[in-house]
XYZ file of C-alpha atoms in Angstrom:
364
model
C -19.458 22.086 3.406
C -17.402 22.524 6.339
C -13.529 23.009 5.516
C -14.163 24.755 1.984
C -14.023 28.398 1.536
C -17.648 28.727 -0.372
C -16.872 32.747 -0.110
C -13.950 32.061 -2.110
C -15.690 30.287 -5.276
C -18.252 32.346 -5.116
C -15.476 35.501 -5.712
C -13.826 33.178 -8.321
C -17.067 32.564 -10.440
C -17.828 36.471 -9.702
C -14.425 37.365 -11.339
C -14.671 35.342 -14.268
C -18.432 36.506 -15.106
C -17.123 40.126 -15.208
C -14.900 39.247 -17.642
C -16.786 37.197 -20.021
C -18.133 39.980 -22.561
C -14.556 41.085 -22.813
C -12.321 40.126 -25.700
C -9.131 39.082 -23.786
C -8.539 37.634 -20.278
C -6.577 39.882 -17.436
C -4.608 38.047 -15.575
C -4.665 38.617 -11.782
C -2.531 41.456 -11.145
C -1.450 41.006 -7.401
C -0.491 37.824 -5.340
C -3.581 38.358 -3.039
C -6.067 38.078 -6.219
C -4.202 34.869 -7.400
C -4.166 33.272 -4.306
C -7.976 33.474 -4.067
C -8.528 32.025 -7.040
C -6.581 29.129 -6.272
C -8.641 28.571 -3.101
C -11.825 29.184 -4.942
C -10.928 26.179 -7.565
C -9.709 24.109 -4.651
C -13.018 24.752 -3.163
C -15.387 24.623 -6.110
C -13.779 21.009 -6.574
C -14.292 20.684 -2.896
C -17.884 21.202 -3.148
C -18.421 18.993 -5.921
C -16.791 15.838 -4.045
C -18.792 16.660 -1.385
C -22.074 16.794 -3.427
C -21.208 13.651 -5.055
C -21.129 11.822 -1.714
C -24.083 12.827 -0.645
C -25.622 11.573 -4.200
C -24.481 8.185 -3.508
C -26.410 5.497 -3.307
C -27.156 1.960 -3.451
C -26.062 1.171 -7.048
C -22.319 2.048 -6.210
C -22.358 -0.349 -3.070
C -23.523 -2.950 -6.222
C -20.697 -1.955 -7.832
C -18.230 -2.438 -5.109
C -19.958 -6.005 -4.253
C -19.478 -6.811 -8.470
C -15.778 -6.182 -7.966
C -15.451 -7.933 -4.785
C -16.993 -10.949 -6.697
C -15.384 -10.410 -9.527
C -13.630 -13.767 -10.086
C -11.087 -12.361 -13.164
C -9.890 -9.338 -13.791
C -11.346 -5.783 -13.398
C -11.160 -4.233 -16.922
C -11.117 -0.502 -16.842
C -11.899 1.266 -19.999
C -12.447 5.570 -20.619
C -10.906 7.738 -23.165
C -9.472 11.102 -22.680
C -9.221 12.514 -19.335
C -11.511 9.611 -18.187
C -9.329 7.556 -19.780
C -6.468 8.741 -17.819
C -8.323 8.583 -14.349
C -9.268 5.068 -14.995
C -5.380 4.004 -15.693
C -5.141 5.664 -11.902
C -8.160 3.567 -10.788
C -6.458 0.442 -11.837
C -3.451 0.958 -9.758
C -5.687 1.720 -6.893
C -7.611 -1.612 -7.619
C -4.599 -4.182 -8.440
C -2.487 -2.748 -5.169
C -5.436 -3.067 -3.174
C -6.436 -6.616 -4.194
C -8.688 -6.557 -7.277
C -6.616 -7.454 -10.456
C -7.174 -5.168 -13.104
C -5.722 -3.558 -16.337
C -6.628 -0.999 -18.928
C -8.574 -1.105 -21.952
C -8.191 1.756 -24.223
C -11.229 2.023 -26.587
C -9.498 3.302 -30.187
C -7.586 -0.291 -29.619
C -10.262 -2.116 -28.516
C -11.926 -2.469 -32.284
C -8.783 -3.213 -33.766
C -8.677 -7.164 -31.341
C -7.590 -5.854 -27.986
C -10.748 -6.943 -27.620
C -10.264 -10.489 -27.048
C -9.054 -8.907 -23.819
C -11.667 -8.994 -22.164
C -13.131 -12.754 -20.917
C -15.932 -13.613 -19.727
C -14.990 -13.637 -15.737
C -14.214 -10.087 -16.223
C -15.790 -7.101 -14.540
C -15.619 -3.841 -16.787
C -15.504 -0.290 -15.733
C -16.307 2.058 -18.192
C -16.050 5.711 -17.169
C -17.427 8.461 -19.305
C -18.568 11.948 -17.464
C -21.411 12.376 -20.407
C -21.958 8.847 -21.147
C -21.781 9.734 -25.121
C -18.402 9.566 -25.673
C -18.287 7.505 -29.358
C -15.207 5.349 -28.732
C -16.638 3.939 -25.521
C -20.124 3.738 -26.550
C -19.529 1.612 -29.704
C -17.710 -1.161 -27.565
C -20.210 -1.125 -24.890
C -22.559 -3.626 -25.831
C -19.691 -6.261 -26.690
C -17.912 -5.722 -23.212
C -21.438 -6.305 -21.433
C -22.160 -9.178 -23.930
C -18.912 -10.711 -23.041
C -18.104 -10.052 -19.951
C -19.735 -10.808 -16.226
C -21.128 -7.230 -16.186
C -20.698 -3.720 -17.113
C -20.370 -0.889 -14.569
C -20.844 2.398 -16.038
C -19.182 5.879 -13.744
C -21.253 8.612 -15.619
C -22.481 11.773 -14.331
C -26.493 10.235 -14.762
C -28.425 7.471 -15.547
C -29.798 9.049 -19.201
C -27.263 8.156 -22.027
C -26.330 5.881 -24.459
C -23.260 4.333 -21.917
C -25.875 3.883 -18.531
C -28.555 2.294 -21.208
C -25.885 -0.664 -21.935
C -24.776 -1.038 -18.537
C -25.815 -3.390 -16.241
C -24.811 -1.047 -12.893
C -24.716 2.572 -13.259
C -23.090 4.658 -10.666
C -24.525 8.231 -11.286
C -21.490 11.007 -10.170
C -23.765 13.693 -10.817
C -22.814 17.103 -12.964
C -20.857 19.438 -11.782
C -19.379 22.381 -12.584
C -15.801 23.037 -13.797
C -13.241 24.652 -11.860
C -11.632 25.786 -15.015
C -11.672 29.636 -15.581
C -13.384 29.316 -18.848
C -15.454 26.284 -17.632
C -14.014 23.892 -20.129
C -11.199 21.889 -18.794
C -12.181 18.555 -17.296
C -11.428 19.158 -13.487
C -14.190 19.210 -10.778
C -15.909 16.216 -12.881
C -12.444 14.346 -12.993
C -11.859 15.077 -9.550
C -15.341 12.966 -8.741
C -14.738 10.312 -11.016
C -11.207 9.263 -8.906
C -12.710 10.131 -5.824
C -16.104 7.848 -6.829
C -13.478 4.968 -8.337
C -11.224 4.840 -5.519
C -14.570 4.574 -3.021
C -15.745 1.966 -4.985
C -12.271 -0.026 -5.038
C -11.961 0.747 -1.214
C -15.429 -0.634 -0.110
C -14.470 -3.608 -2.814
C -10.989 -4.114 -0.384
C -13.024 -4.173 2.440
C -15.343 -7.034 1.071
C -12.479 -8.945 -0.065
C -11.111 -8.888 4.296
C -7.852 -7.415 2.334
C -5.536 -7.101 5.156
C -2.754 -4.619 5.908
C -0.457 -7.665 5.072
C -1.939 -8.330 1.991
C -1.086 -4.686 1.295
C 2.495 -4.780 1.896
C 2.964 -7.629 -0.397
C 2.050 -5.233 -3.381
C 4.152 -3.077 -1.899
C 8.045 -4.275 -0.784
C 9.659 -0.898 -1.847
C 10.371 2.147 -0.195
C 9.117 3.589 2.994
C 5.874 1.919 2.211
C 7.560 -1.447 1.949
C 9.454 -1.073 5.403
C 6.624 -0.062 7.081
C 4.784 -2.840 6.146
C 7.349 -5.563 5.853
C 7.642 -8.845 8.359
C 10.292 -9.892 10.423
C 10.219 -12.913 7.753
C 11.524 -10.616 5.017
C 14.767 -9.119 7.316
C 15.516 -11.746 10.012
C 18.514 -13.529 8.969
C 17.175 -17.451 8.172
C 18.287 -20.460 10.174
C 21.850 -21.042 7.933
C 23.054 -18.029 8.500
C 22.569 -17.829 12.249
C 24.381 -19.642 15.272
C 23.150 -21.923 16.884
C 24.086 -24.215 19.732
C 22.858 -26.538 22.935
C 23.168 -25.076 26.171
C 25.393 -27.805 27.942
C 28.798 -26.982 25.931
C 30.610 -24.232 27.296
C 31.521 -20.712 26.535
C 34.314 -21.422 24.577
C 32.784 -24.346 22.609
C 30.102 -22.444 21.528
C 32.278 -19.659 20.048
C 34.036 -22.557 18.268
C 31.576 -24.349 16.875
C 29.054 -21.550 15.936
C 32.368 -19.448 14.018
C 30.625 -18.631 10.385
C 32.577 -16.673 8.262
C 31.714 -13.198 6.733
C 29.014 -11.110 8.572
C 27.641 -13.183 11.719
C 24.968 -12.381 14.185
C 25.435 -10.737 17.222
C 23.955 -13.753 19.694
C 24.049 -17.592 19.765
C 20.464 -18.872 19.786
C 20.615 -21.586 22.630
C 18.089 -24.678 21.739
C 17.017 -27.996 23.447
C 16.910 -31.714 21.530
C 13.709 -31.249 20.617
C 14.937 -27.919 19.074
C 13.012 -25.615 21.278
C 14.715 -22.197 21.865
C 15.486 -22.177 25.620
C 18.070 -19.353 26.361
C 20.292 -16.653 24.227
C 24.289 -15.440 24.748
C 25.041 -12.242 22.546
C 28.372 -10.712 21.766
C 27.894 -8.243 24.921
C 27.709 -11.020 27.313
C 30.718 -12.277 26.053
C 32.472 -8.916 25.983
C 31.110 -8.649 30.020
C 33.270 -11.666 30.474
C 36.383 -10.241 28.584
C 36.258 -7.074 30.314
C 36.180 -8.786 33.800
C 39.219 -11.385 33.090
C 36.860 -13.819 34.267
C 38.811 -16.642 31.730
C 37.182 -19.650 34.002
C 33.497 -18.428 33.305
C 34.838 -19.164 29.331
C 34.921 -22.916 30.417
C 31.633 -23.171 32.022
C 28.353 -24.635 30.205
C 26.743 -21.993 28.593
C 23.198 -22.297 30.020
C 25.131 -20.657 33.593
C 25.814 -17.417 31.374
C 23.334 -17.149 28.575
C 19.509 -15.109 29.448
C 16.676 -17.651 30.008
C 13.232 -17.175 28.143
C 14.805 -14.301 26.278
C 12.472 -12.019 24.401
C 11.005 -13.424 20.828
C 8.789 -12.632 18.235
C 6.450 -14.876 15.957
C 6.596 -15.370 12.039
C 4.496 -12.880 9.979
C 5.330 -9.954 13.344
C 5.142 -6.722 11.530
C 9.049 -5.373 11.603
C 8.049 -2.221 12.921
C 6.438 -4.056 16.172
C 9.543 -6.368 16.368
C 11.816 -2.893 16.363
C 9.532 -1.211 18.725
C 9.707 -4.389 20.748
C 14.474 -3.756 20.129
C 13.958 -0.657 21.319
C 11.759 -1.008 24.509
C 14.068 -3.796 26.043
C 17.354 -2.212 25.173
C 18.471 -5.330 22.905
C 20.094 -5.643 19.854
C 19.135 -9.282 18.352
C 15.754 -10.590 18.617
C 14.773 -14.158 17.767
C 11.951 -15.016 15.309
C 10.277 -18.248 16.344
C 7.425 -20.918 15.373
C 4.173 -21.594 17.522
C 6.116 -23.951 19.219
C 9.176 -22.121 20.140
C 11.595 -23.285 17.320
C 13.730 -20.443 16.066
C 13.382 -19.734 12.016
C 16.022 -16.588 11.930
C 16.810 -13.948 14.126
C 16.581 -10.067 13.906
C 20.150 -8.558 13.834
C 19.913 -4.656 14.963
C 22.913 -4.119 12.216
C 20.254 -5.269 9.950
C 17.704 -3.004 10.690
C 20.373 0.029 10.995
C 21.750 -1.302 7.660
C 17.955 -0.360 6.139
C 16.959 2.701 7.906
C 20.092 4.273 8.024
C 19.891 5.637 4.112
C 16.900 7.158 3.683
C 17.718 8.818 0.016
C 18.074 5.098 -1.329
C 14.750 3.252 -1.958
C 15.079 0.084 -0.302
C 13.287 -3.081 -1.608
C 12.180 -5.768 1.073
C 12.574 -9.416 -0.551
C 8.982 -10.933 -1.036
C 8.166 -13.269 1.849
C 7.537 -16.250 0.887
């Protein structure tokens, strides 16, 4: 219990019992008495998560290995509050993996159905287990689907006796003032869903890359996002051998529009062997040394210059910017090849906004 204020929902519940023979509720008078009964519902939801965890057992690991294995989709299905935390629970399952959708039961019996195949999985969370809606359809979805996971608060009613797993949340009390309002028992059923769908990521090896394809927008998205989805590709890039000089280089590599800040430097067999970047050039400029401009390039460019591989995270290849003081960074192959290159106006380009939501192109 460590964390919640037990005091505090024991104060709540003794507040609201002293006011349950009269006929109208007072509202808390002073800021003090409101703010304790916010921390005694945060608490007496609190509590119940915790119980709940502790009531865990074996048949909601089943559940998570039945979603794992679960070959379709993961077919979510509640009405009324439930129904609303299961919508949640299937944006926690298809961002994290598992493919999944909604079911709503009143549509259900009029052909939605034909929804539901027979590689499915279906979730079907009730608190009681007797709600009428989901009850009715229950034997069809288990009939025709690979299984039927029922999220009620215990194994004894009409949903658990059609179900072929039944993860038991337990009953718990309400954190609503009059003890009506679904809230500690909805506040289980996400926190039970999203354990399940976790554990189920886990057995699937679903990978923090996996994640960020789900997930190319916003801060989210760049956190997660490759150097494949910034670096600018090959054709947009310059590129030349090391034995022209200076000045050929510069020629030859002139793009129009927004160029890169370095000339990648590659052998015949197209292996990167060196780099020359804008500031090299301006070092030159600066120190009227115009012979240097006719010299091959491999005297002036930096050997072995720092790289990073396909599929880098970008953060790592902008830690990587920031620890060697350089401003373009070359993406290569396993063999050394250059695919693009990491242009620091780039990267300032997408962090420099922050009020915009940026949206990383999918890698592909």
């Amino acid at each position: 219990m460590e964390g919640f204020d037990v005091s505090a929902a024991e104060k709540l519940s003794a507040h609201y019992e002293t006011l349950e023979n009269t006929d109208s509720i007072v509202p808390p008078a002073t800021l003090l008495e409101r703010l304790r009964i916010l921390r005694g519902i945060v608490s007496t939801e609190g509590n119940a998560l915790l119980l709940a965890a502790s009531q865990l057992d074996s048949e909601a690991v089943q559940a998570a290995e039945m979603t794992a294995n679960c070959e379709g989709c993961v077919v979510v299905t509640g009405v009324g509050k439930a129904g609303i935390v299961g919508k949640k629970l299937v944006a926690t399952l298809a961002s994290t993996g598992t493919p999944a959708h909604f079911l709503h039961p009143a549509e259900a019996v009029h052909g939605d159905l034909g929804r539901v195949r027979e590689n499915d999985l279906v979730w079907a969370i009730s608190n009681s287990g007797r709600s009428e809606e989901v009850v009715r359809i229950a034997p069809h979805l288990r009939e025709n689907s690979a299984g039927l996971i029922a999220i009620t608060a215990t194994a004894e009613n009409p949903l658990a006796d059609a179900a072929n797993c039944i993860v038991a949340i337990g009953k718990h009390s309400e954190a609503c003032p009059n003890g009506l309002a679904p809230t500690s028992s909805t506040a289980v059923m996400m926190a039970v869903g999203d354990a399940i769908a976790m554990l189920a990521s886990q057995l699937r090896s679903f990978s923090p890359q996996d994640f960020a394809r789900f997930h190319p927008g916003g801060a989210l998205g760049q956190k997660l996002a490759t150097v494949d989805q910034m670096m600018r590709n090959l054709d947009a890039c310059r590129i030349a051998p090391p034995h022209i000089t200076v000045r050929e280089a510069m020629v030859r590599t002139s793009k129009n529009g927004r160029r890169t800040g370095a000339v990648m430097l590659v052998d015949q067999q197209g292996i990167l062997v060196g780099i020359f970047t804008d500031s090299d050039l301006a070092r030159l400029l600066e120190t009227r040394n115009d012979t240097a401009l006719d010299e091959p390039i491999s005297e002036r460019m930096t050997c072995q210059p720092t790289t990073v591989h396909s599929a880098t995270l970008l953060q790592e290849a902008i830690a990587v910017m920031s620890r060697r003081h350089i401003s373009e960074l070359p993406v290569v192959d396993a063999n050394s090849r250059p695919l693009g290159l990491i242009d620091i106006t780039d990267v300032a380009a997408m962090l420099g906004d922050r009020d915009e939501p940026s949206i990383l192109p999918f890698a592909s």
